[in-house]
mmCIF file of C-alpha atoms in Angstrom:
data_model
loop_
_atom_site.group_PDB
_atom_site.id
_atom_site.type_symbol
_atom_site.label_atom_id
_atom_site.label_comp_id
_atom_site.label_asym_id
_atom_site.label_seq_id
_atom_site.Cartn_x
_atom_site.Cartn_y
_atom_site.Cartn_z
ATOM 1 C CA UNK B 120 -11.420 12.964 14.524
ATOM 2 C CA UNK B 121 -7.856 14.243 14.900
ATOM 3 C CA UNK B 122 -6.922 17.881 15.255
ATOM 4 C CA UNK B 123 -3.490 19.316 14.576
ATOM 5 C CA UNK B 124 -1.796 22.592 13.749
ATOM 6 C CA UNK B 125 -0.212 23.207 10.348
ATOM 7 C CA UNK B 126 1.368 26.622 10.421
ATOM 8 C CA UNK B 127 -1.279 28.992 11.753
ATOM 9 C CA UNK B 128 -4.205 26.746 10.785
ATOM 10 C CA UNK B 129 -5.934 24.299 13.106
ATOM 11 C CA UNK B 130 -7.077 21.352 10.991
ATOM 12 C CA UNK B 131 -9.861 18.926 11.868
ATOM 13 C CA UNK B 132 -9.313 15.607 10.093
ATOM 14 C CA UNK B 133 -12.031 12.968 9.933
ATOM 15 C CA UNK B 134 -9.804 10.006 9.183
ATOM 16 C CA UNK B 135 -12.773 7.790 8.279
ATOM 17 C CA UNK B 136 -14.129 9.965 5.469
ATOM 18 C CA UNK B 137 -10.915 11.839 4.659
ATOM 19 C CA UNK B 138 -12.537 15.247 5.303
ATOM 20 C CA UNK B 139 -9.819 17.700 6.353
ATOM 21 C CA UNK B 140 -10.991 21.191 7.282
ATOM 22 C CA UNK B 141 -9.413 24.295 8.768
ATOM 23 C CA UNK B 142 -11.452 25.074 11.858
ATOM 24 C CA UNK B 143 -11.529 28.043 14.229
ATOM 25 C CA UNK B 144 -10.378 26.884 17.684
ATOM 26 C CA UNK B 145 -13.691 28.003 19.183
ATOM 27 C CA UNK B 146 -15.564 25.545 16.965
ATOM 28 C CA UNK B 147 -13.766 22.623 18.556
ATOM 29 C CA UNK B 148 -16.106 23.117 21.477
ATOM 30 C CA UNK B 149 -19.001 22.328 19.154
ATOM 31 C CA UNK B 150 -17.376 19.009 18.284
ATOM 32 C CA UNK B 151 -16.832 18.273 21.958
ATOM 33 C CA UNK B 152 -20.453 19.091 22.784
ATOM 34 C CA UNK B 153 -21.543 16.716 20.005
ATOM 35 C CA UNK B 154 -19.500 13.753 21.179
ATOM 36 C CA UNK B 155 -22.938 12.196 21.749
ATOM 37 C CA UNK B 156 -26.231 12.906 19.967
ATOM 38 C CA UNK B 157 -27.391 16.486 20.552
ATOM 39 C CA UNK B 158 -30.210 18.603 19.148
ATOM 40 C CA UNK B 159 -29.512 22.033 17.709
ATOM 41 C CA UNK B 160 -31.193 23.505 20.785
ATOM 42 C CA UNK B 161 -28.838 21.593 23.058
ATOM 43 C CA UNK B 162 -25.888 22.915 21.054
ATOM 44 C CA UNK B 163 -27.314 26.410 21.438
ATOM 45 C CA UNK B 164 -27.645 26.017 25.199
ATOM 46 C CA UNK B 165 -24.175 24.524 25.643
ATOM 47 C CA UNK B 166 -22.505 27.290 23.660
ATOM 48 C CA UNK B 167 -24.789 30.103 24.841
ATOM 49 C CA UNK B 168 -25.458 31.290 21.290
ATOM 50 C CA UNK B 169 -28.557 32.040 19.233
ATOM 51 C CA UNK B 170 -30.676 29.323 17.622
ATOM 52 C CA UNK B 171 -29.803 30.603 14.151
ATOM 53 C CA UNK B 172 -26.090 30.530 14.856
ATOM 54 C CA UNK B 173 -26.276 27.060 16.424
ATOM 55 C CA UNK B 174 -28.160 25.731 13.396
ATOM 56 C CA UNK B 175 -25.599 27.314 11.072
ATOM 57 C CA UNK B 176 -22.717 25.753 13.001
ATOM 58 C CA UNK B 177 -24.318 22.303 12.927
ATOM 59 C CA UNK B 178 -25.194 22.558 9.248
ATOM 60 C CA UNK B 179 -21.718 23.729 8.252
ATOM 61 C CA UNK B 180 -19.840 21.151 10.299
ATOM 62 C CA UNK B 181 -22.059 18.362 8.968
ATOM 63 C CA UNK B 182 -21.480 19.515 5.385
ATOM 64 C CA UNK B 183 -17.702 19.301 5.961
ATOM 65 C CA UNK B 184 -18.001 15.761 7.290
ATOM 66 C CA UNK B 185 -17.147 16.764 10.858
ATOM 67 C CA UNK B 186 -20.551 16.014 12.370
ATOM 68 C CA UNK B 187 -22.975 13.196 11.630
ATOM 69 C CA UNK B 188 -26.727 13.825 11.428
ATOM 70 C CA UNK B 189 -29.119 11.265 12.899
ATOM 71 C CA UNK B 190 -31.521 11.733 9.976
ATOM 72 C CA UNK B 191 -28.835 10.957 7.376
ATOM 73 C CA UNK B 192 -27.392 7.526 6.539
ATOM 74 C CA UNK B 193 -24.069 6.674 8.130
ATOM 75 C CA UNK B 194 -21.142 7.251 5.798
ATOM 76 C CA UNK B 195 -19.837 3.868 4.510
ATOM 77 C CA UNK B 196 -16.309 4.875 5.495
ATOM 78 C CA UNK B 197 -17.417 5.350 9.107
ATOM 79 C CA UNK B 198 -18.689 1.778 9.151
ATOM 80 C CA UNK B 199 -15.473 0.501 7.581
ATOM 81 C CA UNK B 200 -13.250 2.404 9.998
ATOM 82 C CA UNK B 201 -15.068 0.794 12.925
ATOM 83 C CA UNK B 202 -13.452 -2.501 11.865
ATOM 84 C CA UNK B 203 -10.092 -1.227 13.189
ATOM 85 C CA UNK B 204 -11.537 0.804 16.069
ATOM 86 C CA UNK B 205 -9.092 -0.767 18.539
ATOM 87 C CA UNK B 206 -6.183 0.668 16.531
ATOM 88 C CA UNK B 207 -7.559 4.185 16.276
ATOM 89 C CA UNK B 208 -6.748 7.022 16.146
ATOM 90 C CA UNK B 209 -3.093 6.101 15.508
ATOM 91 C CA UNK B 210 -3.567 3.584 12.691
ATOM 92 C CA UNK B 211 -6.705 5.147 11.251
ATOM 93 C CA UNK B 212 -5.105 8.574 11.011
ATOM 94 C CA UNK B 213 -1.951 7.245 9.334
ATOM 95 C CA UNK B 214 -3.968 5.015 7.012
ATOM 96 C CA UNK B 215 -6.211 7.817 5.797
ATOM 97 C CA UNK B 216 -3.616 10.589 5.747
ATOM 98 C CA UNK B 217 -1.329 8.617 3.427
ATOM 99 C CA UNK B 218 -3.979 7.412 0.961
ATOM 100 C CA UNK B 219 -4.548 10.467 -1.195
ATOM 101 C CA UNK B 220 -1.219 11.715 -2.501
ATOM 102 C CA UNK B 221 -0.681 14.062 -5.434
ATOM 103 C CA UNK B 222 2.117 12.352 -7.298
ATOM 104 C CA UNK B 223 4.517 14.516 -9.268
ATOM 105 C CA UNK B 224 5.145 13.950 -12.939
ATOM 106 C CA UNK B 225 8.722 13.152 -14.068
ATOM 107 C CA UNK B 226 9.629 16.759 -14.927
ATOM 108 C CA UNK B 227 8.216 18.166 -11.678
ATOM 109 C CA UNK B 228 9.871 15.416 -9.642
ATOM 110 C CA UNK B 229 13.225 16.161 -11.287
ATOM 111 C CA UNK B 230 12.883 19.876 -10.474
ATOM 112 C CA UNK B 231 11.985 19.095 -6.873
ATOM 113 C CA UNK B 232 14.975 16.805 -6.332
ATOM 114 C CA UNK B 233 17.323 19.410 -7.814
ATOM 115 C CA UNK B 234 15.877 22.035 -5.461
ATOM 116 C CA UNK B 235 16.309 19.702 -2.483
ATOM 117 C CA UNK B 236 19.885 18.891 -3.472
ATOM 118 C CA UNK B 237 20.709 22.612 -3.638
ATOM 119 C CA UNK B 238 19.088 23.286 -0.278
ATOM 120 C CA UNK B 239 20.786 20.406 1.547
ATOM 121 C CA UNK B 240 23.010 17.467 0.586
ATOM 122 C CA UNK B 241 21.507 14.047 0.063
ATOM 123 C CA UNK B 242 21.757 11.999 3.291
ATOM 124 C CA UNK B 243 24.466 9.343 3.381
ATOM 125 C CA UNK B 244 23.192 6.133 1.737
ATOM 126 C CA UNK B 245 24.873 3.938 4.392
ATOM 127 C CA UNK B 246 25.763 4.315 8.060
ATOM 128 C CA UNK B 247 29.315 3.963 9.403
ATOM 129 C CA UNK B 248 30.444 4.257 13.033
ATOM 130 C CA UNK B 249 33.443 6.528 13.391
ATOM 131 C CA UNK B 250 36.460 5.197 15.314
ATOM 132 C CA UNK B 251 34.756 1.841 15.889
ATOM 133 C CA UNK B 252 37.033 -1.222 15.604
ATOM 134 C CA UNK B 253 36.443 -3.086 12.329
ATOM 135 C CA UNK B 254 36.282 -6.845 11.910
ATOM 136 C CA UNK B 255 36.776 -7.783 8.280
ATOM 137 C CA UNK B 256 34.409 -10.500 7.102
ATOM 138 C CA UNK B 257 35.186 -13.227 4.614
ATOM 139 C CA UNK B 258 33.400 -12.879 1.299
ATOM 140 C CA UNK B 259 29.851 -14.273 1.302
ATOM 141 C CA UNK B 260 29.293 -17.667 -0.264
ATOM 142 C CA UNK B 261 27.716 -16.758 -3.577
ATOM 143 C CA UNK B 262 27.866 -20.072 -5.371
ATOM 144 C CA UNK B 263 24.655 -21.855 -6.302
ATOM 145 C CA UNK B 264 21.274 -20.898 -7.661
ATOM 146 C CA UNK B 265 19.938 -19.131 -4.582
ATOM 147 C CA UNK B 266 22.692 -16.509 -4.522
ATOM 148 C CA UNK B 267 22.381 -16.067 -8.276
ATOM 149 C CA UNK B 268 18.671 -15.273 -7.966
ATOM 150 C CA UNK B 269 19.239 -12.786 -5.132
ATOM 151 C CA UNK B 270 22.031 -10.939 -6.904
ATOM 152 C CA UNK B 271 20.229 -10.772 -10.251
ATOM 153 C CA UNK B 272 16.925 -9.368 -8.990
ATOM 154 C CA UNK B 273 16.196 -6.036 -10.641
ATOM 155 C CA UNK B 274 13.228 -3.755 -11.295
ATOM 156 C CA UNK B 275 12.328 -3.816 -14.997
ATOM 157 C CA UNK B 276 10.483 -1.015 -16.789
ATOM 158 C CA UNK B 277 10.403 -2.547 -20.281
ATOM 159 C CA UNK B 278 9.075 -5.930 -21.261
ATOM 160 C CA UNK B 279 9.344 -8.329 -24.168
ATOM 161 C CA UNK B 280 6.654 -8.986 -26.760
ATOM 162 C CA UNK B 281 6.288 -12.674 -25.855
ATOM 163 C CA UNK B 282 3.524 -13.670 -23.425
ATOM 164 C CA UNK B 283 4.143 -15.139 -19.994
ATOM 165 C CA UNK B 284 3.056 -18.775 -19.771
ATOM 166 C CA UNK B 285 0.226 -19.832 -17.490
ATOM 167 C CA UNK B 286 2.694 -22.191 -15.828
ATOM 168 C CA UNK B 287 5.024 -19.345 -14.892
ATOM 169 C CA UNK B 288 2.140 -17.286 -13.538
ATOM 170 C CA UNK B 289 0.960 -20.302 -11.539
ATOM 171 C CA UNK B 290 4.428 -20.848 -10.103
ATOM 172 C CA UNK B 291 4.848 -17.171 -9.207
ATOM 173 C CA UNK B 292 1.517 -17.081 -7.370
ATOM 174 C CA UNK B 293 1.856 -20.477 -5.704
ATOM 175 C CA UNK B 294 5.356 -19.918 -4.345
ATOM 176 C CA UNK B 295 4.543 -16.352 -3.313
ATOM 177 C CA UNK B 296 1.201 -16.702 -1.558
ATOM 178 C CA UNK B 297 -0.129 -20.251 -1.744
ATOM 179 C CA UNK B 298 -1.073 -21.987 1.510
ATOM 180 C CA UNK B 299 1.630 -24.628 1.964
ATOM 181 C CA UNK B 300 0.373 -26.139 5.230
ATOM 182 C CA UNK B 301 -2.419 -25.720 7.760
ATOM 183 C CA UNK B 302 -1.692 -25.388 11.459
ATOM 184 C CA UNK B 303 -4.323 -26.378 14.032
ATOM 185 C CA UNK B 304 -4.942 -23.931 16.916
ATOM 186 C CA UNK B 305 -7.589 -23.822 19.676
ATOM 187 C CA UNK B 306 -9.355 -21.075 17.660
ATOM 188 C CA UNK B 307 -9.294 -22.722 14.237
ATOM 189 C CA UNK B 308 -6.685 -23.588 11.639
ATOM 190 C CA UNK B 309 -4.243 -20.984 10.341
ATOM 191 C CA UNK B 310 -2.223 -21.031 7.109
ATOM 192 C CA UNK B 311 1.515 -21.324 6.661
ATOM 193 C CA UNK B 312 3.088 -19.718 3.590
ATOM 194 C CA UNK B 313 6.561 -19.000 2.243
ATOM 195 C CA UNK B 314 6.672 -15.521 3.832
ATOM 196 C CA UNK B 315 6.514 -14.908 7.605
ATOM 197 C CA UNK B 316 3.442 -13.404 9.237
ATOM 198 C CA UNK B 317 2.896 -12.301 12.829
ATOM 199 C CA UNK B 318 0.611 -14.791 14.554
ATOM 200 C CA UNK B 319 0.166 -16.575 11.202
ATOM 201 C CA UNK B 320 -2.518 -14.005 10.383
ATOM 202 C CA UNK B 321 -1.367 -13.672 6.732
ATOM 203 C CA UNK B 322 -3.449 -10.581 5.896
ATOM 204 C CA UNK B 323 -2.069 -10.226 2.346
ATOM 205 C CA UNK B 324 -4.328 -11.127 -0.600
ATOM 206 C CA UNK B 325 -3.384 -11.091 -4.291
ATOM 207 C CA UNK B 326 -5.435 -9.837 -7.247
ATOM 208 C CA UNK B 327 -4.164 -10.493 -10.760
ATOM 209 C CA UNK B 328 -4.689 -8.339 -13.861
ATOM 210 C CA UNK B 329 -3.887 -10.672 -16.730
ATOM 211 C CA UNK B 330 -2.936 -8.902 -19.966
ATOM 212 C CA UNK B 331 -0.748 -11.308 -21.905
ATOM 213 C CA UNK B 332 -0.685 -14.717 -20.225
ATOM 214 C CA UNK B 333 -0.800 -17.618 -22.650
ATOM 215 C CA UNK B 334 -3.780 -19.812 -21.818
ATOM 216 C CA UNK B 335 -5.531 -17.279 -19.557
ATOM 217 C CA UNK B 336 -8.179 -14.824 -20.839
ATOM 218 C CA UNK B 337 -7.522 -11.163 -20.135
ATOM 219 C CA UNK B 338 -9.253 -9.860 -17.060
ATOM 220 C CA UNK B 339 -9.138 -9.271 -13.326
ATOM 221 C CA UNK B 340 -8.857 -12.245 -10.972
ATOM 222 C CA UNK B 341 -8.514 -12.980 -7.257
ATOM 223 C CA UNK B 342 -5.964 -15.598 -6.252
ATOM 224 C CA UNK B 343 -7.592 -18.191 -3.968
ATOM 225 C CA UNK B 344 -4.544 -19.163 -1.928
ATOM 226 C CA UNK B 345 -6.094 -22.222 -0.274
ATOM 227 C CA UNK B 346 -7.046 -24.040 -3.487
ATOM 228 C CA UNK B 347 -4.406 -22.474 -5.777
ATOM 229 C CA UNK B 348 -6.902 -21.136 -8.283
ATOM 230 C CA UNK B 349 -7.929 -17.860 -9.900
ATOM 231 C CA UNK B 350 -11.414 -16.506 -9.242
ATOM 232 C CA UNK B 351 -12.516 -14.358 -12.159
ATOM 233 C CA UNK B 352 -13.926 -10.944 -11.255
ATOM 234 C CA UNK B 353 -14.420 -9.715 -14.821
ATOM 235 C CA UNK B 354 -12.990 -10.226 -18.279
ATOM 236 C CA UNK B 355 -12.192 -6.672 -19.335
ATOM 237 C CA UNK B 356 -8.841 -5.487 -20.668
ATOM 238 C CA UNK B 357 -7.318 -3.624 -17.702
ATOM 239 C CA UNK B 358 -4.526 -1.805 -19.558
ATOM 240 C CA UNK B 359 -6.108 1.661 -19.373
ATOM 241 C CA UNK B 360 -7.108 1.137 -15.753
ATOM 242 C CA UNK B 361 -3.575 0.051 -14.856
ATOM 243 C CA UNK B 362 -2.301 3.423 -16.042
ATOM 244 C CA UNK B 363 -4.785 5.029 -13.634
ATOM 245 C CA UNK B 364 -3.676 2.714 -10.832
ATOM 246 C CA UNK B 365 -0.032 3.722 -11.284
ATOM 247 C CA UNK B 366 0.135 7.492 -11.933
ATOM 248 C CA UNK B 367 3.214 8.556 -13.942
ATOM 249 C CA UNK B 368 4.341 4.904 -14.144
ATOM 250 C CA UNK B 369 2.173 3.823 -17.055
ATOM 251 C CA UNK B 370 5.026 1.821 -18.611
ATOM 252 C CA UNK B 371 4.279 -0.887 -16.033
ATOM 253 C CA UNK B 372 0.851 -1.295 -17.646
ATOM 254 C CA UNK B 373 2.653 -3.069 -20.508
ATOM 255 C CA UNK B 374 3.623 -5.981 -18.246
ATOM 256 C CA UNK B 375 2.088 -9.358 -19.063
ATOM 257 C CA UNK B 376 0.371 -9.394 -15.678
ATOM 258 C CA UNK B 377 0.066 -7.064 -12.702
ATOM 259 C CA UNK B 378 -0.621 -8.152 -9.119
ATOM 260 C CA UNK B 379 -2.295 -5.934 -6.494
ATOM 261 C CA UNK B 380 -1.387 -6.822 -2.911
ATOM 262 C CA UNK B 381 -4.089 -5.975 -0.384
ATOM 263 C CA UNK B 382 -4.306 -6.457 3.381
ATOM 264 C CA UNK B 383 -7.389 -7.787 5.167
ATOM 265 C CA UNK B 384 -6.906 -5.890 8.425
ATOM 266 C CA UNK B 385 -9.706 -7.689 10.282
ATOM 267 C CA UNK B 386 -7.444 -10.730 10.552
ATOM 268 C CA UNK B 387 -4.834 -8.771 12.478
ATOM 269 C CA UNK B 388 -7.207 -6.672 14.587
ATOM 270 C CA UNK B 389 -8.784 -9.896 15.884
ATOM 271 C CA UNK B 390 -5.414 -11.149 17.102
ATOM 272 C CA UNK B 391 -3.640 -7.893 18.019
ATOM 273 C CA UNK B 392 -5.804 -5.121 19.535
ATOM 274 C CA UNK B 393 -3.065 -2.468 19.413
ATOM 275 C CA UNK B 394 -2.103 -0.068 16.635
ATOM 276 C CA UNK B 395 1.464 -1.340 16.324
ATOM 277 C CA UNK B 396 0.058 -4.326 14.432
ATOM 278 C CA UNK B 397 -0.628 -1.981 11.491
ATOM 279 C CA UNK B 398 3.143 -2.007 10.969
ATOM 280 C CA UNK B 399 2.965 -5.771 10.492
ATOM 281 C CA UNK B 400 0.624 -5.400 7.509
ATOM 282 C CA UNK B 401 3.083 -3.044 5.829
ATOM 283 C CA UNK B 402 6.084 -5.246 6.601
ATOM 284 C CA UNK B 403 4.297 -8.366 5.410
ATOM 285 C CA UNK B 404 3.362 -6.744 2.103
ATOM 286 C CA UNK B 405 7.115 -6.222 1.693
ATOM 287 C CA UNK B 406 7.839 -9.871 2.533
ATOM 288 C CA UNK B 407 5.322 -11.121 -0.013
ATOM 289 C CA UNK B 408 6.375 -8.656 -2.709
ATOM 290 C CA UNK B 409 10.061 -9.557 -2.391
ATOM 291 C CA UNK B 410 9.177 -13.242 -2.558
ATOM 292 C CA UNK B 411 7.233 -12.536 -5.743
ATOM 293 C CA UNK B 412 10.123 -10.581 -7.296
ATOM 294 C CA UNK B 413 12.648 -13.288 -6.452
ATOM 295 C CA UNK B 414 10.387 -16.011 -7.796
ATOM 296 C CA UNK B 415 9.820 -14.094 -11.028
ATOM 297 C CA UNK B 416 13.591 -13.562 -11.335
ATOM 298 C CA UNK B 417 14.194 -17.287 -10.846
ATOM 299 C CA UNK B 418 11.668 -17.964 -13.618
ATOM 300 C CA UNK B 419 13.604 -15.688 -15.969
ATOM 301 C CA UNK B 420 10.864 -13.026 -16.014
ATOM 302 C CA UNK B 421 11.169 -9.247 -15.716
ATOM 303 C CA UNK B 422 9.532 -8.224 -12.411
ATOM 304 C CA UNK B 423 8.700 -4.833 -10.941
ATOM 305 C CA UNK B 424 7.117 -3.450 -7.775
ATOM 306 C CA UNK B 425 5.545 -0.062 -7.054
ATOM 307 C CA UNK B 426 4.008 1.836 -4.138
ATOM 308 C CA UNK B 427 3.119 5.062 -5.982
ATOM 309 C CA UNK B 428 -0.549 4.114 -6.339
ATOM 310 C CA UNK B 429 -4.009 5.622 -6.586
ATOM 311 C CA UNK B 430 -5.498 3.575 -3.765
ATOM 312 C CA UNK B 431 -9.101 4.661 -4.278
ATOM 313 C CA UNK B 432 -9.151 3.741 -7.982
ATOM 314 C CA UNK B 433 -7.601 0.335 -7.340
ATOM 315 C CA UNK B 434 -9.971 -0.429 -4.480
ATOM 316 C CA UNK B 435 -12.947 0.586 -6.601
ATOM 317 C CA UNK B 436 -11.930 -1.899 -9.290
ATOM 318 C CA UNK B 437 -11.270 -4.649 -6.761
ATOM 319 C CA UNK B 438 -14.578 -4.029 -4.980
ATOM 320 C CA UNK B 439 -13.005 -3.544 -1.537
ATOM 321 C CA UNK B 440 -13.727 -0.828 1.012
ATOM 322 C CA UNK B 441 -10.221 0.538 1.600
ATOM 323 C CA UNK B 442 -10.197 -0.112 5.357
ATOM 324 C CA UNK B 443 -11.279 -3.656 6.180
ATOM 325 C CA UNK B 444 -9.347 -4.556 3.057
ATOM 326 C CA UNK B 445 -6.945 -2.042 1.569
ATOM 327 C CA UNK B 446 -4.349 -2.034 -1.189
ATOM 328 C CA UNK B 447 -0.713 -1.668 -0.104
ATOM 329 C CA UNK B 448 1.495 -2.635 -3.019
ATOM 330 C CA UNK B 449 1.501 -3.503 -6.712
ATOM 331 C CA UNK B 450 3.888 -5.849 -8.489
ATOM 332 C CA UNK B 451 3.965 -7.610 -11.815
ATOM 333 C CA UNK B 452 6.122 -9.141 -14.499
ATOM 334 C CA UNK B 453 6.552 -9.677 -18.203
ATOM 335 C CA UNK B 454 9.015 -11.502 -20.354
ATOM 336 C CA UNK B 455 12.436 -9.943 -20.778
ATOM 337 C CA UNK B 456 13.116 -7.854 -23.889
ATOM 338 C CA UNK B 457 15.483 -9.484 -26.310
ATOM 339 C CA UNK B 458 19.068 -8.265 -26.429
ATOM 340 C CA UNK B 459 19.289 -6.775 -22.935
ATOM 341 C CA UNK B 460 20.320 -8.049 -19.522
ATOM 342 C CA UNK B 461 18.284 -5.388 -17.719
ATOM 343 C CA UNK B 462 15.786 -2.708 -18.762
ATOM 344 C CA UNK B 463 15.718 -0.308 -15.800
ATOM 345 C CA UNK B 464 14.167 2.615 -17.714
ATOM 346 C CA UNK B 465 11.266 2.961 -20.173
ATOM 347 C CA UNK B 466 13.919 4.073 -22.679
ATOM 348 C CA UNK B 467 17.660 3.634 -22.488
ATOM 349 C CA UNK B 468 19.628 2.109 -19.639
ATOM 350 C CA UNK B 469 21.793 2.994 -16.646
ATOM 351 C CA UNK B 470 25.166 1.626 -15.575
ATOM 352 C CA UNK B 471 25.557 0.027 -12.173
ATOM 353 C CA UNK B 472 29.086 0.002 -10.756
ATOM 354 C CA UNK B 473 30.020 -3.089 -8.697
ATOM 355 C CA UNK B 474 30.796 -2.561 -5.013
ATOM 356 C CA UNK B 475 34.436 -3.690 -4.459
ATOM 357 C CA UNK B 476 33.460 -5.193 -1.088
ATOM 358 C CA UNK B 477 31.529 -7.893 -2.910
ATOM 359 C CA UNK B 478 33.798 -8.446 -5.915
ATOM 360 C CA UNK B 479 35.457 -11.897 -5.609
ATOM 361 C CA UNK B 480 39.177 -11.565 -5.009
#
């Protein structure tokens, strides 16, 4: 439980269940009294109130998810949250408080950004140090395939009608998340992959929604990184569910395949018993996602990545609990539409202006 003020309201937030309730400051004493199992009579005695009032307090707080009854089953989320107990409350509070977000539709988002721009200027997109001596750098070496892949990576929001080949999907998954080597340690072997991971914990797992992959039936799969294989979860068409996964970004549901990146936090908690390690899971999702996008670009595909997600709906479909294993990112790719070098919008295009600092002289 975490308590904090928002304006004049004192909120009690159960970060395991997500229950967030405005609570009178005097009722916090009830929570303190019930830090261990107490009967209603013991609550009454501790607070010096009537039996009826004590029973009402207990009943109300339990109904809001702020107290647990011994005669009721433990909430599944409480059990899950215990898996990262060593990181709590810092990681548990952040994890739960950022899960359920009401995403704005395009029109509402446009109004909000206009309001913000009127209220205060947009922050500078880059940082410069005033009056600091400047050392001019030679132009970066941009010859060769590696630089070409880096400089041509884009987010695509339209896709071609042709399917992605099973070979391209295999390459994207294998180079992104496949176990390349095993490293022996006194505690057991650990994997080595193309992206870095603190302590070689590699918490990131991939789940694939195949929509239009030649040679692969539609459905939801888990990528088994050690044997480079897909484990089929079910064979349903996921298009409608993908639109639920990605609120207001349903155009991504037209990609040939979509990949959900999850983190198995147990792996990191075992190695790092402090909440800062939660940052590593977020950073490593970024490592893996960028590797995927670069690989897809190299393959000539049209990749995308997205963090505006409905976590609970995705986790329900994947059959994971949202704490021991939780979704962090979604990516995917399709073939490129004919006749365009980049499709940054569902309709139309935008013009990017080259930065003179990186234009060859």
